[in-house]
Short mmCIF file of C-alpha atoms in Angstrom, two decimals:
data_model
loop_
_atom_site.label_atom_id
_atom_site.label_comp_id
_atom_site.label_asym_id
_atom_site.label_seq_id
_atom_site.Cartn_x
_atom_site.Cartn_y
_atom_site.Cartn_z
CA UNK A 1 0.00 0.00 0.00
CA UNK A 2 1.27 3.53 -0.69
CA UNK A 3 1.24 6.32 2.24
CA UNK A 4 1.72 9.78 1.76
CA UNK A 5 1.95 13.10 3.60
CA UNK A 6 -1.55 14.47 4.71
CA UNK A 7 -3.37 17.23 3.11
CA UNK A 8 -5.07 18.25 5.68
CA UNK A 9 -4.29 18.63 9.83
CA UNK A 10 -5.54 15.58 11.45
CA UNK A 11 -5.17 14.84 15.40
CA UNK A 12 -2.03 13.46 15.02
CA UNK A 13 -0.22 16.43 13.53
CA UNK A 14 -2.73 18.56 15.99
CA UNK A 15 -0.61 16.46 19.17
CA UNK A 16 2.46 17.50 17.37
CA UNK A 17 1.93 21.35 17.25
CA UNK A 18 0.18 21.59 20.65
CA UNK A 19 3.26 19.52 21.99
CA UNK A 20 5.74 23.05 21.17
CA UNK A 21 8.06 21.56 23.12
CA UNK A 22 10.96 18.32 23.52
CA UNK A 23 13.73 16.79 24.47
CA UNK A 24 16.72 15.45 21.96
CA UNK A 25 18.48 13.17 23.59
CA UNK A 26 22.03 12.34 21.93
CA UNK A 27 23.72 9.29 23.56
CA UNK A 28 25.53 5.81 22.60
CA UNK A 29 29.23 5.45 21.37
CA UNK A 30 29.81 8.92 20.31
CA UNK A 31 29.64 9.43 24.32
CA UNK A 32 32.12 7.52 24.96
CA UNK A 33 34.60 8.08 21.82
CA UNK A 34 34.12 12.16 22.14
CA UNK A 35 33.95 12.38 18.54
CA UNK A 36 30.21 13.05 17.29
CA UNK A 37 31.21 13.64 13.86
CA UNK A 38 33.33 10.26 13.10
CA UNK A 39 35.43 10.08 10.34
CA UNK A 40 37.00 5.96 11.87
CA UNK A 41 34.51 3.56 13.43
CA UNK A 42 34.71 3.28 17.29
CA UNK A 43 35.54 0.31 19.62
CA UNK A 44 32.53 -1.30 21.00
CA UNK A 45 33.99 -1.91 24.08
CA UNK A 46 34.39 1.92 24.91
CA UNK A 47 30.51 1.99 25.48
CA UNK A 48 30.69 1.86 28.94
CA UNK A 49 28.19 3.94 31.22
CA UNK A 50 28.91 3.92 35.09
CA UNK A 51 25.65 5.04 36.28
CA UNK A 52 22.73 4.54 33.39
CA UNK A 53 19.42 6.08 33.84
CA UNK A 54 17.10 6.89 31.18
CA UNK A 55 14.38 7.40 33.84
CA UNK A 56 16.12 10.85 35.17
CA UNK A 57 16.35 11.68 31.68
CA UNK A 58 12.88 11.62 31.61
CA UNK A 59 11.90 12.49 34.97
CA UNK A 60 13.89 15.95 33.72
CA UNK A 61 11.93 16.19 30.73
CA UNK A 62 8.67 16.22 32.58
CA UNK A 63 9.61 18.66 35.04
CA UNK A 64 11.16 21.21 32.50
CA UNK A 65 7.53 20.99 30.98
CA UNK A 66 8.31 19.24 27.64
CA UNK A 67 5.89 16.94 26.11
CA UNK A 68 7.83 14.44 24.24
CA UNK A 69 11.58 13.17 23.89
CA UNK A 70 13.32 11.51 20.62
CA UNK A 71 16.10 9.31 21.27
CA UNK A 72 18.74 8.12 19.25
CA UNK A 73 18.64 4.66 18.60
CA UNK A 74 21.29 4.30 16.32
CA UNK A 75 23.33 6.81 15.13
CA UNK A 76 26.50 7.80 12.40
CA UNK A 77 29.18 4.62 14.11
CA UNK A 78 26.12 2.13 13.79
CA UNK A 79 26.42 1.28 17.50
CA UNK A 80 22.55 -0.09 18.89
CA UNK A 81 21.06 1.30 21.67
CA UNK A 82 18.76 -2.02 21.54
CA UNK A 83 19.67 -5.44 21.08
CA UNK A 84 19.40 -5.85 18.09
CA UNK A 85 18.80 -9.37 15.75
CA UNK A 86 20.24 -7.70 12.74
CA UNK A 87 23.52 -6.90 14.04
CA UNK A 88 26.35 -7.71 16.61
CA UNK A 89 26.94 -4.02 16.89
CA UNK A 90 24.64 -3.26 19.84
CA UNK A 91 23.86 -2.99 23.59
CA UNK A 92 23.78 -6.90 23.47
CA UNK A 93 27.93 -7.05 23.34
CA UNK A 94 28.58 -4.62 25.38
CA UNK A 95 29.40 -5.07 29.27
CA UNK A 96 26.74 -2.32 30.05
CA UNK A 97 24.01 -5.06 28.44
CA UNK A 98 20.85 -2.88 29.17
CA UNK A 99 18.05 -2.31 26.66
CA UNK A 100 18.31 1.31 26.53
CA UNK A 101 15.34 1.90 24.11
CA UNK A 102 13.04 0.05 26.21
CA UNK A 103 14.18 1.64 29.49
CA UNK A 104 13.62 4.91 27.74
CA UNK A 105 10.01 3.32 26.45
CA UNK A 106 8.95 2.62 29.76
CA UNK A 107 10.31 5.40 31.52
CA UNK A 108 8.08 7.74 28.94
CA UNK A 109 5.18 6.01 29.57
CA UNK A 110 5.69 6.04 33.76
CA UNK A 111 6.24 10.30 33.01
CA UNK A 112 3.13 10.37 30.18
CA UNK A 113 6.07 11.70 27.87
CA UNK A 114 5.53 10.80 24.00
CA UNK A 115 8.11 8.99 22.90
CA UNK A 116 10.13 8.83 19.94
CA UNK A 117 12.97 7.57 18.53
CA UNK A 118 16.35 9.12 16.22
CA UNK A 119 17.62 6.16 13.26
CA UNK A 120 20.40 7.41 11.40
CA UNK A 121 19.95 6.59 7.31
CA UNK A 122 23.30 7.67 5.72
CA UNK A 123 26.71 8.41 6.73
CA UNK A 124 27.11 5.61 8.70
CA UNK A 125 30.26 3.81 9.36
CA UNK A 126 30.02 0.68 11.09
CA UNK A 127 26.98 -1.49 7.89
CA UNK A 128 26.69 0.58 5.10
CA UNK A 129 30.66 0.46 4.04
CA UNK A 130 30.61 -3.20 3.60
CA UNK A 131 26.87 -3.33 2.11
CA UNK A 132 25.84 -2.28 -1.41
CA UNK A 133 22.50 -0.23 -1.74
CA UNK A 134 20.35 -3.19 -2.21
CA UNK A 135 21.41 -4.60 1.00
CA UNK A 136 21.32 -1.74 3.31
CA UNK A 137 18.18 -0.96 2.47
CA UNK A 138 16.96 -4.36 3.57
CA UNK A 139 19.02 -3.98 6.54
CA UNK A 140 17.42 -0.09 7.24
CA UNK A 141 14.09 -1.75 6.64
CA UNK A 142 14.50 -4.67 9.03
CA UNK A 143 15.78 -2.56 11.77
CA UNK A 144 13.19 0.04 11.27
CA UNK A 145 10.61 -2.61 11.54
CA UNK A 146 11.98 -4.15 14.49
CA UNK A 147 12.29 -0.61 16.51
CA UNK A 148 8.53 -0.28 15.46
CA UNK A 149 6.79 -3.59 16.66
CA UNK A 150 8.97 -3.70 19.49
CA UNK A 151 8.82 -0.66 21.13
CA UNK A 152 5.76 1.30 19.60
CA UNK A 153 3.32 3.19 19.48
CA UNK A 154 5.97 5.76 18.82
CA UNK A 155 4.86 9.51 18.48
CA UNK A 156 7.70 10.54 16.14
CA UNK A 157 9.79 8.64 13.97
CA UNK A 158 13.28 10.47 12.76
CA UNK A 159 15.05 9.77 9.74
CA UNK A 160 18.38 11.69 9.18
CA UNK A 161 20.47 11.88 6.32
CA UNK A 162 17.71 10.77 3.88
CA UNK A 163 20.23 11.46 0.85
CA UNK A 164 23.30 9.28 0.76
CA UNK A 165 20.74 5.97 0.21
CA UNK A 166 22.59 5.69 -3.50
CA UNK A 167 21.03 6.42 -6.95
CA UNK A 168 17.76 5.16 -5.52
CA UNK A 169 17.73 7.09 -2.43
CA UNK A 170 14.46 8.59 -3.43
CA UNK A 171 13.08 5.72 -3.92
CA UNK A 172 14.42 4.17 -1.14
CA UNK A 173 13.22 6.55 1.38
CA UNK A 174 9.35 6.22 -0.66
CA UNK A 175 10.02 2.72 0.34
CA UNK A 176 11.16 3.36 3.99
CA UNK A 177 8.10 5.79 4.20
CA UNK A 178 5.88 3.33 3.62
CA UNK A 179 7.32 0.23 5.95
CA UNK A 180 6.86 2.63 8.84
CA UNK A 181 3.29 3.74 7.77
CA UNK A 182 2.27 -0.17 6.95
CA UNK A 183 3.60 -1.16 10.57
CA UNK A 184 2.44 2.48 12.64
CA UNK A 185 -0.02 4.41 10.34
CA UNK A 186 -0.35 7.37 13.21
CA UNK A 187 3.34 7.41 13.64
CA UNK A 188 4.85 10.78 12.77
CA UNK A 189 7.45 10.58 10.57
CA UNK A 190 10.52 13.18 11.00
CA UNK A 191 13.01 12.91 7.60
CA UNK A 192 16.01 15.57 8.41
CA UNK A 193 18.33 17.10 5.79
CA UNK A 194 19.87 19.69 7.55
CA UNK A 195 19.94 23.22 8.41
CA UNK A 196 16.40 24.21 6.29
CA UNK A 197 13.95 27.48 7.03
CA UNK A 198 10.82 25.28 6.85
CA UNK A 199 9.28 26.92 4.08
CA UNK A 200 9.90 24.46 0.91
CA UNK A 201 11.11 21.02 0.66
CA UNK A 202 14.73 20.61 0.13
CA UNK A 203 16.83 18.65 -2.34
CA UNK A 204 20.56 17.33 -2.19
CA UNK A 205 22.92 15.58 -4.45
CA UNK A 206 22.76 11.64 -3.55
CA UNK A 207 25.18 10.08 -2.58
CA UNK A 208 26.41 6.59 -1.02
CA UNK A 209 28.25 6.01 2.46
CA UNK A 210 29.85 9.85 2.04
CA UNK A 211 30.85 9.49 -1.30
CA UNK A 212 30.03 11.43 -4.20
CA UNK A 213 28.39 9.39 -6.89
CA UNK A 214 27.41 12.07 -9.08
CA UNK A 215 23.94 10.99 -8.52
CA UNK A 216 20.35 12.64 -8.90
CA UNK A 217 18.75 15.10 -6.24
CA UNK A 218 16.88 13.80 -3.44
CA UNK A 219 13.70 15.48 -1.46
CA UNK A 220 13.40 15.29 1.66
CA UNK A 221 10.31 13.16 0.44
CA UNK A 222 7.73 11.61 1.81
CA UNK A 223 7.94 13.18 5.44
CA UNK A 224 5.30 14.06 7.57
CA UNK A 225 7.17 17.28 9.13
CA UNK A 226 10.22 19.50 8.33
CA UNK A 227 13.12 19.99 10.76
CA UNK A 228 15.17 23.71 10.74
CA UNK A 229 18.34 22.02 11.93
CA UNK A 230 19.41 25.32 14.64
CA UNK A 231 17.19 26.82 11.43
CA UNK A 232 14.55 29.18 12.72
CA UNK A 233 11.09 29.68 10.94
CA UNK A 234 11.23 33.29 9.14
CA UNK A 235 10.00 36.09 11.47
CA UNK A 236 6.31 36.10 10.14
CA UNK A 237 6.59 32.41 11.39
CA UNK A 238 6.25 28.86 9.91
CA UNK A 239 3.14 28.31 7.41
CA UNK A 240 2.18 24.26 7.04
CA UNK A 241 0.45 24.35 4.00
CA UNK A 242 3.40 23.58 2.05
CA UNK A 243 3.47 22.46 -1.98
CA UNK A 244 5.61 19.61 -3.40
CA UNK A 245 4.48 18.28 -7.08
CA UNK A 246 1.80 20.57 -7.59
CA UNK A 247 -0.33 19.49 -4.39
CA UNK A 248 -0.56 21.32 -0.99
CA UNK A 249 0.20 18.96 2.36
CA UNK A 250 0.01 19.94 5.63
CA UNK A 251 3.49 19.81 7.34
CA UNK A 252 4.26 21.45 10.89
CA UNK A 253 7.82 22.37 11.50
CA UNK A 254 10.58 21.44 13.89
CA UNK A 255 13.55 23.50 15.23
CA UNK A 256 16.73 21.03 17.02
CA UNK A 257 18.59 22.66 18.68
CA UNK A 258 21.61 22.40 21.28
CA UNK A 259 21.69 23.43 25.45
CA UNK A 260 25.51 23.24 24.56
CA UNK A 261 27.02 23.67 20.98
CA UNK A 262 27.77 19.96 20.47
CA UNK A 263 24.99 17.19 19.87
CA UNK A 264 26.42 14.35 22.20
CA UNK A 265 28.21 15.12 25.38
CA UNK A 266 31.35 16.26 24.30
CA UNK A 267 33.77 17.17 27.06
CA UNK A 268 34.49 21.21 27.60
CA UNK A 269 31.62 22.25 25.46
CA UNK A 270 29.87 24.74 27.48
CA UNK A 271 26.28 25.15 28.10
CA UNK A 272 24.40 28.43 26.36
CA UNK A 273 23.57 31.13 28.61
CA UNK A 274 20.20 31.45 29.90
CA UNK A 275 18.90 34.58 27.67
CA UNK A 276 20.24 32.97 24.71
CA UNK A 277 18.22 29.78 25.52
CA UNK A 278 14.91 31.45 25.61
CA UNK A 279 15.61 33.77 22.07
CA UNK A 280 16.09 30.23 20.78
CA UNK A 281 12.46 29.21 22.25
CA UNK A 282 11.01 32.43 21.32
CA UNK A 283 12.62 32.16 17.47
CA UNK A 284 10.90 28.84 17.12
CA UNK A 285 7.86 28.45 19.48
CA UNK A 286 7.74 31.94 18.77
CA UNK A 287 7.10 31.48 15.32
CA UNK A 288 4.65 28.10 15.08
CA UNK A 289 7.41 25.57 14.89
CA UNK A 290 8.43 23.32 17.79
CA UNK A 291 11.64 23.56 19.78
CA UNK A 292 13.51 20.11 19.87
CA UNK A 293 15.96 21.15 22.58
CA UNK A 294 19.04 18.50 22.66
CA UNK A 295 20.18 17.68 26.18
CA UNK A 296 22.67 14.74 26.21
CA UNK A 297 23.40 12.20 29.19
CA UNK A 298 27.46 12.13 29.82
CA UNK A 299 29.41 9.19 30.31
CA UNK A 300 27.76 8.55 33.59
CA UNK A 301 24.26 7.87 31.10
CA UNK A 302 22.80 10.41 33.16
CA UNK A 303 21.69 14.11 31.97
CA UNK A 304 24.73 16.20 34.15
CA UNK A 305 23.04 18.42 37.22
CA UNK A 306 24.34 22.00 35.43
CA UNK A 307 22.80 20.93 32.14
CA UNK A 308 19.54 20.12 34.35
CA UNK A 309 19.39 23.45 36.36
CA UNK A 310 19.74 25.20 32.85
CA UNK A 311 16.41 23.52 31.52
CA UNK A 312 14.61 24.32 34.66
CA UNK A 313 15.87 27.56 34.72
CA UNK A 314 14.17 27.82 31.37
CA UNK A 315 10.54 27.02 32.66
CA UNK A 316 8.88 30.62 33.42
CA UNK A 317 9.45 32.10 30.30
CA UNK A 318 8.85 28.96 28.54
CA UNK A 319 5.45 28.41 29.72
CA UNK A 320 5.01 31.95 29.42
CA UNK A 321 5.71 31.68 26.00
CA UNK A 322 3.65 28.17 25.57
CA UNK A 323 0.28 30.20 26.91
CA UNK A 324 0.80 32.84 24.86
CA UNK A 325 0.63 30.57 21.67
CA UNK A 326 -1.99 28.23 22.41
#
């Protein structure tokens, strides 16, 4: 069966742009290998947190006043945050064995926090560099499709780097699309391609495991919503009814965005002052778009006290800015 985009709001894009306001939660190997952009796959072994617990993740997340958290599952070194069937690469080898996708599952549902989840498409080091096209894209499918009868109902879904699938990758991600929709028709599907205003649907050159194949342009196509990687809407704010092929879809807009400047806990990176923090909430909530604030656990696995005080420190003018654009 083929899915596509709504034309029209329907409650589950009406949860979305009541929720204004969640959590990003970066954390696996990247944590541990301080090195968020890799350019050389990681060790397994340096996975290693002393004191894991996705529950105060969550617990923070509730009492900052967010509504829903998106963590990554898998991200660019291909390291599992679940134990996966697929692929040795996971929580399942490592001496800190714990499902952390179903810990974070649960400990949403315990806080009434909608969960969802980050999968990394492209640039990714540990499958894709020893698969051709045809195979990864059974093995993206597979793991997609295990993260969704496993751990659903999800709220959000979030596909990044939709573009370096190959010649295909349109195609592919069409394909991917409609996997998720087959499996969770109300889950909200997120498809990222970087630093965007919201206001059109962008293109980029394919490509394959970072490598320029000279191939054709790919949309960021189907997708449910569009992200503003640390993009703001413009100033008169974000309008949904957006047109792709001739035909007009409704598609609310996302802002991610950092407490720090880095994406995973990266050692010395300092956390944004205060008034800075809110112009960010006020340049995206602001404007119609959600704020998807990234707060990452250290190498403890928990969210670090400062980083926690910051978010809570937030809260007045947050809500104040939540009631003022109900």
């Amino acid at each position: 069966m083929e899915f596509h985009p709504s034309h029209v709001i329907t409650p589950e894009l009406t949860r979305f742009q009541a929720s204004k306001f969640g959590m990003f939660i970066h954390f696996g190997l990247a944590t541990f290998s301080q090195d968020e952009y890799a350019d050389s796959q990681a060790d397994l072994e340096l996975y290693q947190p002393t004191d894991l617990d996705p529950e105060q993740w969550i617990r923070t997340v509730a009492e900052a006043g967010m509504k829903y958290a998106v963590l990554t599952a898998r991200h660019q070194q291909g390291h599992c945050l679940w134990p996966s069937r697929f692929t040795e690469f996971s929580v399942k080898n490592n001496k800190v064995n714990r499902d952390v996708v179903a810990e974070f599952i649960n400990a949403c549902q315990i806080y009434r926090i909608l969960p969802g989840l980050y999968y990394l498409l492209g640039w990714e080091l540990k499958h894709q560099s020893v698969m051709d096209p045809v195979e990864y894209e059974a093995f993206l499918a597979n793991q997609i499709t295990e993260l969704l009868v496993n751990y659903g109902p999800l709220f959000v879904l979030w596909l990044d780097i939709p573009f370096d699938l190959g010649h295909d990758s349109q195609n592919v991600l069409r394909r991917l699309y409609n996997v998720i929709k087959d499996i969770q028709p109300t889950c909200l599907i997120m498809v990222n391609c970087s630093e965007w205003e919201g206001q059109s649907i962008r293109s980029r050159r394919a490509t394959y495991n970072f490598k320029d194949i000279d191939g054709p342009l790919v949309d960021t196509w189907p997708s449910d919503l569009i992200d503003g990687e640390r993009t703001f809407p413009p100033e008169i704010g974000h309008d949904p009814h957006l047109v792709y092929q001739g035909q007009t879809y409704y598609i609310p807009m996302e802002t991610c965005e950092t407490i720090g400047h880095c994406w995973f806990h990266i050692d010395g990176d300092e956390l944004r002052p205060l008034p800075e923090l809110i112009r960010i909430a006020e340049s995206t909530i602001g404007r119609g778009a959600n704020l998807l604030l990234n707060v990452p656990p250290d190498r403890t696995g928990k969210i670090p006290e400062a980083s926690c005080r910051a978010l809570l420190e937030m809260g007045t003018s947050i809500l104040q800015l939540l009631d003022a654009n109900v």
